[in-house]
Amino acid sequence: GEDVEQSLFLSVREGDSSVINCTYTDSSSTYLYWYKQEPGAGLQLLTYIFSNMDMKQDQRLTVLLNKKDKHLSLRIADTQTGDSAIYFCAETNPMDSSYKLIFGSGTRLLVRP
Amino acid sequence: DADVTQTPRNRITKTGKRIMLECSQTKGHDRMYWYRQDPGLGLRLIYYSFDVKDINKGEISDGYSVSRQAQAKFSLSLESAIPNQTALYFCATSVTGPRNEQFFGPGTRLTVL
């Protein structure tokens, strides 16, 4: 079945780059997403990538997609303390009539001053 | 102003009580979803609706019911709450279309004693 996996924790120093990784199993996925969840808040859509793209850049965020390996990554350049949060990778499969998002369990990013 | 709002934000209740969680949106989206988040896990779909009067079960609908009273409102009910329904509940909305960007409310933290 569908599955999305992420590492649980990442710690980086302020100013360094962060790379959060995600693997997925559903080769029919069309869109893949990165969401950010800050403490006590809902999920904020950061960016998404369509499956026919290899890379997408949006300011400090770079998404890389390797369809062959079913691997997705989110790179945050010049990481700031305000980037500390849980980051969720998610996918959607248009063959699923619910259009639900399948989420990973989230990666907690801790940015040290 | 928040586009997707949820009430209440926090609720503590006892086993066997009936609870209703409410979601309202001002985004004009047709699709609405209820997800549940448990510690260390991603979000799982409870119910979804693509239009008023359209109700569909998600992957974990047992013990829950929903009502789509209007395009902008989608409520989730627990008819007889049990402790393993203690979780964070999120409402989400999206427009019709393949990109399926979902926008989340701030969440309701429910504790069932």
XYZ file of C-alpha atoms in Angstrom:
226
model
C 0.000 0.000 0.000
C 0.889 3.626 0.101
C 3.562 4.628 2.556
C 5.604 7.737 3.201
C 8.631 7.628 5.474
C 10.770 10.317 7.035
C 13.533 10.424 9.592
C 12.252 11.618 12.961
C 14.732 14.267 13.972
C 17.280 16.702 12.561
C 19.412 19.200 14.430
C 21.366 21.959 12.668
C 23.178 25.121 13.623
C 21.692 28.479 12.727
C 22.981 29.623 9.343
C 23.689 26.101 8.093
C 21.608 24.327 5.465
C 19.043 21.727 6.492
C 18.087 18.769 4.349
C 14.989 16.802 5.242
C 14.450 13.552 3.386
C 11.369 11.556 2.510
C 10.725 8.308 0.657
C 7.414 7.168 -0.758
C 6.139 3.975 -2.290
C 3.307 5.011 -4.612
C 4.715 5.455 -8.097
C 1.362 6.912 -9.226
C 1.788 9.969 -7.051
C 1.406 13.137 -9.054
C 2.006 15.881 -6.539
C 4.255 15.816 -3.507
C 4.112 18.399 -0.765
C 6.024 19.776 2.155
C 4.106 21.085 5.132
C 5.433 22.855 8.230
C 3.822 22.517 11.655
C 4.839 24.893 14.416
C 3.925 24.167 18.037
C 0.214 24.623 18.674
C -0.496 25.443 15.059
C -1.968 23.759 12.036
C -0.086 22.590 9.005
C 1.200 25.268 6.687
C 1.797 24.349 3.053
C 5.377 25.312 2.236
C 5.746 24.081 -1.303
C 4.824 21.308 -3.675
C 6.343 19.658 -6.720
C 4.696 17.985 -9.653
C 5.957 14.528 -10.470
C 7.309 15.530 -13.885
C 9.746 17.961 -12.263
C 13.129 17.214 -10.753
C 13.628 20.382 -8.793
C 11.737 23.392 -7.573
C 13.209 26.415 -5.844
C 11.320 28.981 -3.823
C 13.492 31.520 -1.987
C 15.345 29.567 0.720
C 13.570 26.317 -0.090
C 14.710 23.790 -2.676
C 12.767 20.622 -3.365
C 14.474 17.753 -5.160
C 12.559 14.794 -6.545
C 14.152 11.512 -7.644
C 11.298 9.547 -9.174
C 13.418 6.486 -9.862
C 14.295 6.104 -6.184
C 10.978 7.615 -4.984
C 12.932 10.066 -2.890
C 11.966 13.625 -2.057
C 14.041 16.146 -0.158
C 13.573 19.645 1.203
C 16.614 21.837 1.570
C 16.375 24.974 3.681
C 19.237 27.376 3.069
C 20.542 29.647 5.844
C 18.371 27.934 8.447
C 16.975 30.256 11.106
C 15.658 29.567 14.603
C 12.189 30.348 13.271
C 12.499 27.312 11.014
C 12.361 25.025 14.062
C 9.201 22.973 13.546
C 7.954 19.602 12.366
C 8.100 19.105 8.612
C 5.751 16.693 6.896
C 6.149 15.181 3.481
C 2.875 14.205 1.780
C 1.755 12.753 -1.512
C -1.471 12.481 -3.452
C -2.551 9.930 -6.000
C -5.207 11.042 -8.516
C -6.391 7.440 -8.820
C -7.601 7.692 -5.218
C -11.108 9.160 -5.425
C -10.789 10.742 -1.991
C -7.852 12.909 -3.079
C -6.542 12.417 0.411
C -2.990 13.317 1.314
C -0.760 10.512 2.570
C 1.564 11.934 5.197
C 4.855 10.838 6.602
C 5.248 10.876 10.376
C 7.125 14.164 10.288
C 10.711 15.290 10.879
C 11.342 17.515 13.860
C 13.889 20.170 12.941
C 15.754 21.823 15.787
C 17.829 24.877 14.925
C 20.542 25.636 17.497
C 21.683 29.244 17.932
C -8.340 36.684 9.375
C -7.889 32.905 9.333
C -9.239 31.207 6.232
C -9.985 27.898 7.979
C -11.172 28.055 11.558
C -11.907 25.311 14.035
C -13.833 25.367 17.289
C -13.149 24.554 20.014
C -9.339 24.693 20.033
C -9.119 22.512 23.114
C -11.629 20.181 24.701
C -11.500 17.762 27.593
C -14.395 15.362 27.912
C -15.326 12.085 29.535
C -15.830 8.645 28.082
C -19.306 8.207 26.627
C -19.999 11.895 26.007
C -21.068 13.234 22.626
C -18.695 15.795 21.160
C -18.947 17.998 18.086
C -15.981 19.711 16.470
C -16.710 22.468 14.000
C -14.878 23.756 10.968
C -15.608 26.860 8.916
C -13.825 28.223 5.870
C -13.900 31.461 3.937
C -11.797 30.206 1.035
C -14.785 29.206 -1.093
C -13.406 25.692 -1.528
C -15.675 22.779 -2.384
C -13.667 20.020 -0.785
C -13.373 19.627 2.971
C -11.601 16.988 5.044
C -11.231 15.854 8.632
C -7.902 14.335 9.672
C -6.621 12.993 12.945
C -3.038 13.338 14.179
C -1.573 11.104 16.863
C 1.831 11.707 18.510
C 4.704 10.646 16.276
C 2.390 9.872 13.396
C 1.290 11.690 10.304
C -2.292 12.654 9.652
C -4.953 10.080 8.821
C -8.188 10.796 6.979
C -11.453 10.367 8.891
C -14.102 11.739 6.499
C -14.239 13.951 3.450
C -16.820 15.886 1.477
C -16.669 17.267 -2.048
C -19.892 19.273 -1.859
C -22.861 19.940 0.385
C -24.650 16.629 1.037
C -21.659 14.675 -0.231
C -20.137 12.581 2.582
C -17.474 9.915 2.237
C -15.656 7.726 4.715
C -11.920 7.906 5.044
C -9.551 5.299 6.375
C -10.490 5.617 10.066
C -14.186 6.605 10.137
C -15.369 4.145 12.816
C -16.671 5.996 15.875
C -17.106 9.284 13.983
C -19.797 10.977 11.922
C -19.850 14.221 9.964
C -22.269 16.791 8.622
C -21.744 19.220 5.737
C -24.343 21.843 6.552
C -23.169 24.348 3.974
C -20.285 24.787 1.582
C -18.370 26.631 4.263
C -19.085 24.342 7.219
C -18.101 20.770 7.991
C -18.562 19.331 11.470
C -17.188 16.168 13.022
C -19.029 14.305 15.791
C -17.970 11.661 18.224
C -21.233 10.044 19.274
C -19.768 8.327 22.334
C -16.203 9.393 22.965
C -13.597 6.857 24.070
C -10.045 7.455 25.369
C -8.318 6.239 22.207
C -9.971 9.121 20.361
C -7.699 11.466 22.267
C -5.804 13.213 19.464
C -5.310 16.401 17.512
C -8.015 16.906 14.892
C -7.526 18.973 11.760
C -9.950 20.251 9.195
C -8.647 20.971 5.695
C -10.042 22.420 2.484
C -9.038 22.326 -1.148
C -10.293 23.409 -4.525
C -11.433 20.898 -7.104
C -8.494 19.981 -9.325
C -5.456 17.712 -9.544
C -3.050 19.921 -7.647
C -5.017 19.231 -4.474
C -3.313 21.816 -2.275
C -4.970 21.385 1.071
C -5.189 24.212 3.576
C -5.443 23.300 7.219
C -7.155 24.815 10.206
C -5.284 25.340 13.490
C -6.501 22.058 14.972
C -8.592 20.946 17.929
C -6.848 19.142 20.763
C -9.318 16.629 22.187
C -8.714 14.687 25.389
C -11.102 11.911 26.386
C -10.764 10.834 29.994
